[in-house]
Tab-separated table of C-alpha atoms in Angstrom:
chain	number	residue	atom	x	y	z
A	1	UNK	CA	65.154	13.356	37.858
A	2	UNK	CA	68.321	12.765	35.800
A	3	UNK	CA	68.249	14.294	31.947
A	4	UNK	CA	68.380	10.309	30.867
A	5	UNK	CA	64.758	9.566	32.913
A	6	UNK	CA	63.209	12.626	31.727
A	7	UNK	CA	63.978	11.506	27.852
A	8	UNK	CA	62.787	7.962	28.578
A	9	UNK	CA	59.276	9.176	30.475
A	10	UNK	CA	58.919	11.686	27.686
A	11	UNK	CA	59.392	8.927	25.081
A	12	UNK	CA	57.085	6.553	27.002
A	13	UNK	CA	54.168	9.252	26.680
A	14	UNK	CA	54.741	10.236	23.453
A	15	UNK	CA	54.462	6.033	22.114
A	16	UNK	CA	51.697	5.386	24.380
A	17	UNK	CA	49.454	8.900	22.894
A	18	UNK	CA	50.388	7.326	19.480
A	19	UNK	CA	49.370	3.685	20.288
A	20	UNK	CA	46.026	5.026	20.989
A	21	UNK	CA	45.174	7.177	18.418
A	22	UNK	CA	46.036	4.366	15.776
A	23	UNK	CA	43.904	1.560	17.984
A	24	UNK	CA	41.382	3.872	18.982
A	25	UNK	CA	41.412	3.008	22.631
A	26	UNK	CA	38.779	5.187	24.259
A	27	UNK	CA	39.767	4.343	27.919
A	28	UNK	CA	41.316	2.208	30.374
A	29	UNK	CA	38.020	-0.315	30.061
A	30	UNK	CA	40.014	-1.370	26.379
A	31	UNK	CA	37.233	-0.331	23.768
A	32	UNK	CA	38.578	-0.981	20.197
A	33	UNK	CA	38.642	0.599	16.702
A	34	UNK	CA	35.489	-0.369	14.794
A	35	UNK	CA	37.844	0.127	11.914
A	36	UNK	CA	37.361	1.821	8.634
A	37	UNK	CA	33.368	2.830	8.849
A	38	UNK	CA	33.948	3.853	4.223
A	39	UNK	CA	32.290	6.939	3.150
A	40	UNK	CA	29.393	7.944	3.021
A	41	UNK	CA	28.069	8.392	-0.060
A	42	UNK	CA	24.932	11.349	-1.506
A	43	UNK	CA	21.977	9.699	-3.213
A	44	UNK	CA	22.161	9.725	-6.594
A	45	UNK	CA	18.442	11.166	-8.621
A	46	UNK	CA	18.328	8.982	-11.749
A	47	UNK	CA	16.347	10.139	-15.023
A	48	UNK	CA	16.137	13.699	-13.497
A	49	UNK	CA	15.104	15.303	-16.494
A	50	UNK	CA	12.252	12.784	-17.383
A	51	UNK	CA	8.826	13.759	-15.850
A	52	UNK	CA	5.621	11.718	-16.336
A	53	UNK	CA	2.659	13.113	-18.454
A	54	UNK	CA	0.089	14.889	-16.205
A	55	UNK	CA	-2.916	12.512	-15.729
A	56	UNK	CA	-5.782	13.064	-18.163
A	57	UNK	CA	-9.103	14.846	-17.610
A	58	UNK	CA	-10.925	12.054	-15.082
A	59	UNK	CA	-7.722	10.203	-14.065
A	60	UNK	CA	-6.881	13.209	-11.293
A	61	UNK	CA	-6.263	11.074	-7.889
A	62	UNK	CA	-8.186	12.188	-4.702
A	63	UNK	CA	-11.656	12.601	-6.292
A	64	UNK	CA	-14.480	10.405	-5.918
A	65	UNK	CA	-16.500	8.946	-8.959
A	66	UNK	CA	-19.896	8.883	-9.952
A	67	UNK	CA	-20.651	5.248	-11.268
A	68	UNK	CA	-22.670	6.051	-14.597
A	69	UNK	CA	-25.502	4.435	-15.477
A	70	UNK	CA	-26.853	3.393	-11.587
A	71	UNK	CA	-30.223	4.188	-10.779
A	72	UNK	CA	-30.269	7.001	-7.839
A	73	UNK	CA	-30.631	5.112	-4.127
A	74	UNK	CA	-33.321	6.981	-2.400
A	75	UNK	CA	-32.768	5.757	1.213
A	76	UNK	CA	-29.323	6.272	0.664
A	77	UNK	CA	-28.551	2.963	1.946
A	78	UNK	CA	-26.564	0.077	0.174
A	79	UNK	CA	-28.111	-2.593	1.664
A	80	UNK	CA	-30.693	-3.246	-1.012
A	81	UNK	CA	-27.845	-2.733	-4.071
A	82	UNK	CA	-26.856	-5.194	-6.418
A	83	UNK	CA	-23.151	-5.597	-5.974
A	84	UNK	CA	-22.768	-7.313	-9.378
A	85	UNK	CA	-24.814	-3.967	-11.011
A	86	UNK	CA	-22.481	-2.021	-9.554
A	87	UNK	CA	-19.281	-3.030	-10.593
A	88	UNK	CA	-20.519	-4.025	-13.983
A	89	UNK	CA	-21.468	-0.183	-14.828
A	90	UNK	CA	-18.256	0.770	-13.242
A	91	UNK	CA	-16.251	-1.579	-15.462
A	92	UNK	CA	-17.940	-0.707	-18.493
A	93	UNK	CA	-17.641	3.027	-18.012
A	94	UNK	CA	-13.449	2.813	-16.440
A	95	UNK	CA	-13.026	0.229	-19.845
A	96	UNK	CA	-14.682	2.980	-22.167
A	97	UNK	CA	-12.422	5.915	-20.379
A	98	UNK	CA	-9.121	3.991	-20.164
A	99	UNK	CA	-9.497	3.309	-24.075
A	100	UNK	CA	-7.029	0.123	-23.281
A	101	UNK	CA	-4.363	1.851	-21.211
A	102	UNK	CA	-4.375	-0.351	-18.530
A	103	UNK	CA	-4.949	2.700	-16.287
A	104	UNK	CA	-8.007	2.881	-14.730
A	105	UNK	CA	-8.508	-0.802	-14.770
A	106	UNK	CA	-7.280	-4.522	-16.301
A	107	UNK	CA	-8.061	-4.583	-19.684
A	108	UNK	CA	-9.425	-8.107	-19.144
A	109	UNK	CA	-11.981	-7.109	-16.948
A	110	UNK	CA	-14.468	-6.160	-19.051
A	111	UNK	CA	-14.027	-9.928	-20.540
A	112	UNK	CA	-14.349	-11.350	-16.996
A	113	UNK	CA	-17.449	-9.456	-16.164
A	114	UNK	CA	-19.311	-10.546	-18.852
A	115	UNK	CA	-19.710	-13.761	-17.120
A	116	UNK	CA	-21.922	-12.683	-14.506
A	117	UNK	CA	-25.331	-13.263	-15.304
A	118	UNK	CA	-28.442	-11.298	-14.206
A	119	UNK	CA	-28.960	-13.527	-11.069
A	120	UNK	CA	-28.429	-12.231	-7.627
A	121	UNK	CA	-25.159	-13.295	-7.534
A	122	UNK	CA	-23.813	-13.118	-10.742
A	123	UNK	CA	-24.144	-16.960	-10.971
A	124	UNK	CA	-21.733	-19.511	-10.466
A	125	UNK	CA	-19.004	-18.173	-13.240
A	126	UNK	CA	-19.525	-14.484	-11.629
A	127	UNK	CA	-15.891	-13.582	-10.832
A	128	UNK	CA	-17.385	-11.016	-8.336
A	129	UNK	CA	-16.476	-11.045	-4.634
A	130	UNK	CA	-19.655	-11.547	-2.575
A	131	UNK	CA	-20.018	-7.865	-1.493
A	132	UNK	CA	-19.382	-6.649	2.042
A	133	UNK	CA	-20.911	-3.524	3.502
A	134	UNK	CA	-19.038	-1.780	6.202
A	135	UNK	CA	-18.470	1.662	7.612
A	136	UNK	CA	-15.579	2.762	6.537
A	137	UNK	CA	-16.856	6.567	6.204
A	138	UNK	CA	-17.924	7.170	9.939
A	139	UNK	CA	-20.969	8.619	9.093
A	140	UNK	CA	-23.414	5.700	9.867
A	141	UNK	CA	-24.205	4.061	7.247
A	142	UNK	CA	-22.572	1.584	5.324
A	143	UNK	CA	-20.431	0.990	2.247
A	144	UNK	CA	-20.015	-1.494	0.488
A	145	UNK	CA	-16.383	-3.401	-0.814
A	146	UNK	CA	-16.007	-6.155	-3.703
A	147	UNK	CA	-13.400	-7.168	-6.114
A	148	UNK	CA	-13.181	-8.677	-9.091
A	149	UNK	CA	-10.839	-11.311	-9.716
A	150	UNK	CA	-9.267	-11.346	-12.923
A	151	UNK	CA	-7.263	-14.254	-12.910
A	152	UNK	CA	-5.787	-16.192	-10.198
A	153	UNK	CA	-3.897	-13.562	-8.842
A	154	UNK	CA	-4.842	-10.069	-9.904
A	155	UNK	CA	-8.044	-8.590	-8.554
A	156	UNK	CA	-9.356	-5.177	-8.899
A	157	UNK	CA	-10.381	-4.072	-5.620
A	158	UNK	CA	-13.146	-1.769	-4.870
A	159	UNK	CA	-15.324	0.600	-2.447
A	160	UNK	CA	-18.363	2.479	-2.887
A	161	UNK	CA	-20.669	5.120	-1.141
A	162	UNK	CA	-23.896	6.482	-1.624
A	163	UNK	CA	-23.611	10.149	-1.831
A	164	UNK	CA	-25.728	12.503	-0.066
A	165	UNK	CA	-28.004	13.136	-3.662
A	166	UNK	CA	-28.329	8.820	-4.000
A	167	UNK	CA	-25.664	8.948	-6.468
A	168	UNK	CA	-23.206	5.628	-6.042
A	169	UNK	CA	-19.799	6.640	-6.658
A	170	UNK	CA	-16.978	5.225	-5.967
A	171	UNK	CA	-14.349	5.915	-3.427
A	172	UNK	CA	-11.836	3.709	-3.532
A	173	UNK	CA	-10.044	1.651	-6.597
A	174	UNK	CA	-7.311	-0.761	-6.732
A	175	UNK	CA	-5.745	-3.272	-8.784
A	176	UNK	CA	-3.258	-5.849	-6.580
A	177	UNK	CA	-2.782	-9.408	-5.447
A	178	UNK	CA	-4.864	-9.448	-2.668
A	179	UNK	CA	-3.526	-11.927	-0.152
A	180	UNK	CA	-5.351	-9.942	2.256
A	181	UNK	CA	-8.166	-7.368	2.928
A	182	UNK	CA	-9.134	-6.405	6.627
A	183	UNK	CA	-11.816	-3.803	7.094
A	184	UNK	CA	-12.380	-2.152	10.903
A	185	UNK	CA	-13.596	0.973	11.919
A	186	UNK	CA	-12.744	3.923	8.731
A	187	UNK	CA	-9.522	1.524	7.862
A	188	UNK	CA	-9.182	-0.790	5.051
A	189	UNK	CA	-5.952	-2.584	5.473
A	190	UNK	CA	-4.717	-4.571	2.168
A	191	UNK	CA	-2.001	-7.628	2.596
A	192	UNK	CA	0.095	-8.103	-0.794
A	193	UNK	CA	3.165	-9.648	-1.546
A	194	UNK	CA	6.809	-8.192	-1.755
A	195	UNK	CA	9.472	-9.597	-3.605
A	196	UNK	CA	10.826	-10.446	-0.639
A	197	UNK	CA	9.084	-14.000	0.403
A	198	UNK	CA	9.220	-13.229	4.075
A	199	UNK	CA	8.062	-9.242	3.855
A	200	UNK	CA	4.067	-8.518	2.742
A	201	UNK	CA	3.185	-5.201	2.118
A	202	UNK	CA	0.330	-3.294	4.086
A	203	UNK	CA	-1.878	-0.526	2.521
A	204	UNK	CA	-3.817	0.711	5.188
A	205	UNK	CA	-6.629	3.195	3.461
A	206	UNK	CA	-8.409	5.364	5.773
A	207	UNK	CA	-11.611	7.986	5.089
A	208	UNK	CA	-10.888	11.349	4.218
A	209	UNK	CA	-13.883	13.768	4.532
A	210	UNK	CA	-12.221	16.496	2.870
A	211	UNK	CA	-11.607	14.772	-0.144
A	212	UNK	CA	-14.408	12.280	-0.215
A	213	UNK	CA	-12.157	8.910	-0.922
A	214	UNK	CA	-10.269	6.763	0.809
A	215	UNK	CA	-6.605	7.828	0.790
A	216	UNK	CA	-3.616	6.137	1.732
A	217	UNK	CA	-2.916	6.614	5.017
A	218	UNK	CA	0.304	4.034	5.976
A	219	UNK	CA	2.524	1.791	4.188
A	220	UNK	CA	4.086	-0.572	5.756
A	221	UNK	CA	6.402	-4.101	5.859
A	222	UNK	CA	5.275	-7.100	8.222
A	223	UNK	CA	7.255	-10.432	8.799
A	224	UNK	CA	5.811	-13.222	6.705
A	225	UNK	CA	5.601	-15.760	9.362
A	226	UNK	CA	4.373	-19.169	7.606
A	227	UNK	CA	7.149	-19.774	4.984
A	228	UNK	CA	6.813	-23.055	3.503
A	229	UNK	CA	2.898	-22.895	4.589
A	230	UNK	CA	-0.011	-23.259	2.284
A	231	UNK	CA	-1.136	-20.739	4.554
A	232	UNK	CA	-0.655	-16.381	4.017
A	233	UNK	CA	0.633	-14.237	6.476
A	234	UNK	CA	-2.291	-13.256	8.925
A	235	UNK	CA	-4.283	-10.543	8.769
A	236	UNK	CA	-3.141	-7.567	9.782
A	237	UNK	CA	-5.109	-5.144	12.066
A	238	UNK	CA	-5.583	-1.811	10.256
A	239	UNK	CA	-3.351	1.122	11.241
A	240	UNK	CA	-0.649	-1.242	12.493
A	241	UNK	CA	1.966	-3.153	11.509
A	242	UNK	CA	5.634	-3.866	12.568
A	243	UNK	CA	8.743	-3.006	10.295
A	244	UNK	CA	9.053	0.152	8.189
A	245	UNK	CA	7.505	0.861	4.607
């Protein structure tokens, strides 16, 4: 090969190595450069030298609680328990603990309680969920789960157990929108809503025999299906969900 055809195929390589390596061709199939990807960028901790308050003696998470004021249950059973009674001594004794907070439950509630009457049902003003009994503790026998509804939206959620000694304590307490409350098998699944109008929020609570509550078990994000429905999303079944949380 002449000196002149050996510079020219030297020079031909040499522009066609650079011509890749600025388009980012992979191969002879013509894959392209997806460009400038930016940086990636460390999360940043906000307010890292501000630390919440421990909680207060009786506001320690992962304990059940002894509803004061309950007569004892001697067949252990909550099937012939007042559901009103219940969550009226609760209310009283959370309002008289929480001192106002807002903590351990809605300071209205102890307003909205008050209109239950001593009827079997509270009455017709009673803004107590009729109760449910389920088995969300696997040992048998059931539980039983109410709310009270504060307003139109809020409700303050709640489970309770008889304890071995006929004691009624409570195992699970929450305060939320509740667009949506599933029970099945030791799962409580709870439906709220997100900011987001097509996202709803699942809480699904599940029995934990070591620390005698329902904890939370999953957190998670589901499509909102019926947008521009009078309808909420459906129910979901406890322990799934699609999306992350």
């Amino acid at each position: 090969m002449s000196l002149r055809r050996r510079s020219r195929a030297i020079l031909l390589t040499a522009a066609t190595a650079t011509l890749a390596a600025t388009t980012g061709c992979a191969d002879v199939e013509g894959l392209q450069s997806d460009g400038d990807l930016g940086t990636a960028h460390a999360p940043r901790t906000l307010w890292k030298n501000i630390r919440p308050d421990p909680p207060a003696p009786g506001q320690q998470p992962g304990t059940a609680t002894a509803v004061p004021g309950l007569a004892k249950v001697p067949d252990l059973s909550m099937r012939g328990v007042n559901a009103v009674d219940v969550v009226r001594a609760d209310i009283t004794a959370a309002t008289t603990a929480d001192a106002g907070t807002g903590r351990l439950v809605d300071p209205r509630a102890i307003q909205r309680i008050a209109l239950c009457t001593q009827a079997v049902d509270g009455g017709p003003d009673c803004p107590v969920r009729p109760a449910v009994l389920a088995d969300v503790t696997g040992n048998g026998t059931d539980e039983l789960i109410t709310a009270l509804d504060i307003d139109g939206r809020v409700s303050e959620l709640r489970v309770y157990t008889v304890q071995d000694d006929g004691t009624i304590a409570r195992i699970l307490s929450r305060r939320g929108v509740l667009e949506g409350v599933e029970v099945a098998a030791e799962h409580l699944a709870v439906r709220e809503p997100t900011s987001n109008p097509k996202k709803v929020s699942i809480s699904d609570y599940v029995w934990d025999p070591e620390a005698g509550i329902m904890n939370l078990d999953q957190l998670t994000l589901d499509e909102c299906p019926n947008q521009g429905d009078a309808s909420p999303c459906p129910a979901p079944t406890p322990g799934t969900g699609s999306g992350t949380g």
